[in-house]
mmCIF file of C-alpha atoms in Angstrom:
data_model
loop_
_atom_site.group_PDB
_atom_site.id
_atom_site.type_symbol
_atom_site.label_atom_id
_atom_site.label_comp_id
_atom_site.label_asym_id
_atom_site.label_seq_id
_atom_site.Cartn_x
_atom_site.Cartn_y
_atom_site.Cartn_z
ATOM 1 C CA MET A 1 23.886 -0.750 17.912
ATOM 2 C CA ASN A 2 26.684 1.751 17.763
ATOM 3 C CA ARG A 3 26.142 5.346 16.739
ATOM 4 C CA SER A 4 27.578 5.059 13.205
ATOM 5 C CA ARG A 5 25.182 2.248 12.267
ATOM 6 C CA PHE A 6 22.236 4.245 13.570
ATOM 7 C CA PHE A 7 23.075 7.211 11.353
ATOM 8 C CA ILE A 8 23.509 4.950 8.332
ATOM 9 C CA LEU A 9 20.096 3.269 8.771
ATOM 10 C CA ILE A 10 18.052 6.451 9.230
ATOM 11 C CA PRO A 11 18.824 7.892 5.755
ATOM 12 C CA PHE A 12 18.157 4.444 4.245
ATOM 13 C CA PHE A 13 14.544 4.479 5.475
ATOM 14 C CA PHE A 14 13.999 7.953 4.024
ATOM 15 C CA LEU A 15 15.452 6.896 0.674
ATOM 16 C CA ILE A 16 13.050 3.982 0.247
ATOM 17 C CA GLY A 17 9.958 6.170 0.401
ATOM 18 C CA CYS A 18 9.160 6.418 4.104
ATOM 19 C CA GLY A 19 7.332 3.223 4.601
ATOM 20 C CA GLY A 20 4.850 0.787 3.337
ATOM 21 C CA TYR A 21 5.159 -2.841 2.459
ATOM 22 C CA HIS A 22 3.719 -5.565 0.252
ATOM 23 C CA SER A 23 1.244 -8.133 1.583
ATOM 24 C CA ARG A 24 0.240 -11.271 -0.278
ATOM 25 C CA GLN A 25 -3.530 -11.683 0.101
ATOM 26 C CA TYR A 26 -4.010 -15.213 -1.212
ATOM 27 C CA SER A 27 -3.153 -18.591 0.245
ATOM 28 C CA GLY A 28 -1.025 -21.348 -1.206
ATOM 29 C CA PRO A 29 2.309 -21.149 -2.964
ATOM 30 C CA GLU A 30 3.658 -17.898 -4.322
ATOM 31 C CA LEU A 31 2.474 -17.462 -7.901
ATOM 32 C CA ASP A 32 4.183 -15.921 -10.894
ATOM 33 C CA ARG A 33 3.470 -12.212 -11.466
ATOM 34 C CA SER A 34 1.542 -13.121 -14.638
ATOM 35 C CA GLN A 35 -0.978 -15.130 -12.554
ATOM 36 C CA ILE A 36 -1.835 -12.494 -9.934
ATOM 37 C CA SER A 37 -3.020 -8.890 -9.729
ATOM 38 C CA ILE A 38 -1.228 -6.094 -7.860
ATOM 39 C CA ILE A 39 -3.051 -3.272 -6.098
ATOM 40 C CA THR A 40 -0.843 -0.412 -4.922
ATOM 41 C CA THR A 41 -1.274 3.177 -3.696
ATOM 42 C CA ASP A 42 -0.241 6.548 -5.098
ATOM 43 C CA ASP A 43 1.190 7.968 -1.868
ATOM 44 C CA GLN A 44 3.289 6.816 1.076
ATOM 45 C CA PHE A 45 0.450 7.662 3.476
ATOM 46 C CA VAL A 46 -2.334 5.910 1.546
ATOM 47 C CA THR A 47 -2.680 2.288 2.659
ATOM 48 C CA ILE A 48 -4.992 -0.666 2.091
ATOM 49 C CA GLY A 49 -6.861 -1.435 5.298
ATOM 50 C CA GLY A 50 -9.059 -4.238 4.087
ATOM 51 C CA LEU A 51 -9.868 -6.606 1.256
ATOM 52 C CA ASP A 52 -13.136 -8.312 0.378
ATOM 53 C CA GLY A 53 -14.998 -7.171 3.478
ATOM 54 C CA LYS A 54 -12.231 -8.106 5.951
ATOM 55 C CA LYS A 55 -9.657 -5.919 7.636
ATOM 56 C CA ILE A 56 -6.066 -6.844 6.634
ATOM 57 C CA ASP A 57 -4.894 -9.384 9.216
ATOM 58 C CA MET A 58 -1.939 -7.797 11.001
ATOM 59 C CA SER A 59 -1.334 -10.900 13.130
ATOM 60 C CA THR A 60 0.202 -13.000 10.341
ATOM 61 C CA ALA A 61 3.964 -13.228 10.767
ATOM 62 C CA SER A 62 4.919 -11.197 7.683
ATOM 63 C CA ASN A 63 2.244 -8.534 8.174
ATOM 64 C CA PHE A 64 3.038 -8.176 11.888
ATOM 65 C CA SER A 65 6.787 -7.713 11.405
ATOM 66 C CA ASN A 66 6.254 -5.313 8.496
ATOM 67 C CA ALA A 67 3.601 -3.342 10.375
ATOM 68 C CA MET A 68 5.937 -2.949 13.354
ATOM 69 C CA MET A 69 8.742 -1.796 11.077
ATOM 70 C CA TRP A 70 6.471 0.756 9.420
ATOM 71 C CA GLY A 71 4.740 2.031 12.542
ATOM 72 C CA GLY A 72 1.636 -0.159 12.690
ATOM 73 C CA ARG A 73 0.461 0.827 9.232
ATOM 74 C CA PHE A 74 -1.508 -1.248 6.758
ATOM 75 C CA PRO A 75 0.256 -2.330 3.533
ATOM 76 C CA ARG A 76 0.694 -0.001 0.551
ATOM 77 C CA THR A 77 0.734 -2.835 -1.953
ATOM 78 C CA ILE A 78 -1.118 -6.152 -2.018
ATOM 79 C CA SER A 79 -1.176 -9.080 -4.421
ATOM 80 C CA VAL A 80 -4.472 -10.875 -5.047
ATOM 81 C CA LEU A 81 -5.838 -13.596 -7.265
ATOM 82 C CA PRO A 82 -7.695 -12.247 -10.319
ATOM 83 C CA GLY A 83 -11.419 -11.648 -9.855
ATOM 84 C CA GLN A 84 -13.933 -9.434 -8.098
ATOM 85 C CA HIS A 85 -12.574 -7.592 -5.027
ATOM 86 C CA SER A 86 -13.466 -4.781 -2.667
ATOM 87 C CA VAL A 87 -10.736 -2.572 -1.170
ATOM 88 C CA TRP A 88 -10.898 -0.478 2.007
ATOM 89 C CA PRO A 89 -8.649 2.586 1.587
ATOM 90 C CA CYS A 90 -7.002 4.313 4.532
ATOM 91 C CA TYR A 91 -4.877 7.403 5.071
ATOM 92 C CA GLN A 92 -2.217 6.952 7.746
ATOM 93 C CA ASN A 93 0.430 9.542 8.542
ATOM 94 C CA PRO A 94 2.120 10.432 11.838
ATOM 95 C CA TYR A 95 -0.521 13.105 12.585
ATOM 96 C CA GLN A 96 -3.778 11.522 11.451
ATOM 97 C CA SER A 97 -5.112 8.120 10.623
ATOM 98 C CA ALA A 98 -8.502 7.174 9.243
ATOM 99 C CA CYS A 99 -10.101 4.739 6.853
ATOM 100 C CA ALA A 100 -12.828 5.447 4.314
ATOM 101 C CA GLU A 101 -16.459 4.924 5.246
ATOM 102 C CA GLY A 102 -17.000 2.687 2.221
ATOM 103 C CA TRP A 103 -15.239 0.084 0.125
ATOM 104 C CA ILE A 104 -14.197 0.353 -3.532
ATOM 105 C CA ASP A 105 -15.238 -2.528 -5.782
ATOM 106 C CA LEU A 106 -13.130 -3.613 -8.756
ATOM 107 C CA GLU A 107 -12.527 -6.594 -10.991
ATOM 108 C CA THR A 108 -8.846 -7.491 -11.380
ATOM 109 C CA LYS A 109 -7.205 -9.433 -14.202
ATOM 110 C CA ALA A 110 -4.115 -11.647 -14.109
ATOM 111 C CA GLY A 111 -0.862 -9.799 -14.766
ATOM 112 C CA GLN A 112 -2.480 -6.358 -14.310
ATOM 113 C CA SER A 113 -1.665 -3.654 -11.764
ATOM 114 C CA TYR A 114 -4.144 -1.242 -10.217
ATOM 115 C CA ILE A 115 -3.444 1.981 -8.353
ATOM 116 C CA LEU A 116 -5.468 3.369 -5.450
ATOM 117 C CA LYS A 117 -5.466 7.139 -5.941
ATOM 118 C CA HIS A 118 -6.589 9.923 -3.657
ATOM 119 C CA GLU A 119 -7.409 13.616 -3.697
ATOM 120 C CA ARG A 120 -8.167 16.011 -0.856
ATOM 121 C CA SER A 121 -11.295 18.136 -1.108
ATOM 122 C CA LYS A 122 -10.564 21.782 -1.923
ATOM 123 C CA GLU A 123 -13.360 22.924 0.409
ATOM 124 C CA ASN A 124 -12.441 20.704 3.368
ATOM 125 C CA LYS A 125 -8.889 19.299 3.508
ATOM 126 C CA LYS A 126 -10.032 16.605 5.973
ATOM 127 C CA ILE A 127 -12.157 14.953 3.274
ATOM 128 C CA ILE A 128 -10.295 12.585 0.966
ATOM 129 C CA LYS A 129 -11.744 11.050 -2.187
ATOM 130 C CA PHE A 130 -10.374 7.599 -3.147
ATOM 131 C CA TRP A 131 -10.654 5.700 -6.444
ATOM 132 C CA ILE A 132 -8.857 2.878 -8.265
ATOM 133 C CA GLU A 133 -7.531 2.948 -11.823
ATOM 134 C CA ASN A 134 -5.907 0.357 -14.051
ATOM 135 C CA GLN A 135 -2.197 1.140 -13.903
ATOM 136 C CA GLU A 136 -0.049 1.274 -17.014
ATOM 137 C CA ARG A 137 3.471 -0.172 -16.770
ATOM 138 C CA THR A 138 4.982 3.274 -17.380
ATOM 139 C CA GLU A 139 3.589 4.800 -14.219
ATOM 140 C CA LYS A 140 5.054 2.444 -11.610
ATOM 141 C CA THR A 141 5.469 4.091 -8.230
ATOM 142 C CA ARG A 142 8.870 4.262 -6.525
ATOM 143 C CA HIS A 143 7.479 1.765 -4.013
ATOM 144 C CA GLN A 144 6.696 -0.756 -6.781
ATOM 145 C CA LYS A 145 10.121 -0.295 -8.341
ATOM 146 C CA LEU A 146 11.832 -1.007 -5.018
ATOM 147 C CA LEU A 147 9.722 -4.141 -4.489
ATOM 148 C CA ASN A 148 10.137 -5.137 -8.158
ATOM 149 C CA LEU A 149 6.353 -5.439 -8.636
#
């Protein structure tokens, strides 16, 4: 790669929100957006490390290539079939990486989006509280807009 291409690509990665990717967490053919649920995060460093009691499988072809592109991180957005789910939130930045001790349970509905939010403790900045809210269409994250989710 010549030097000019390198300098063109670097700003591109910063413009798209510094990482994260979408991972489909159901088998079979790709379904219409109205038939699935989307779970996304509120920050570029908040990721989804597991679903329904299992760690996100990074060995699948799409997850592996995306994880390598984004520095071995878990996805920021996943699509699931509607129903009862449990989500394992993680915080992954270049300086620290950890996942929550517990899982967050939620029931998803077809065509709905949910956002995994976080807040650092005021007393101890190393403690992060995670929760999931139903997301209104008006508050799509930049990440969702780029992925057209």
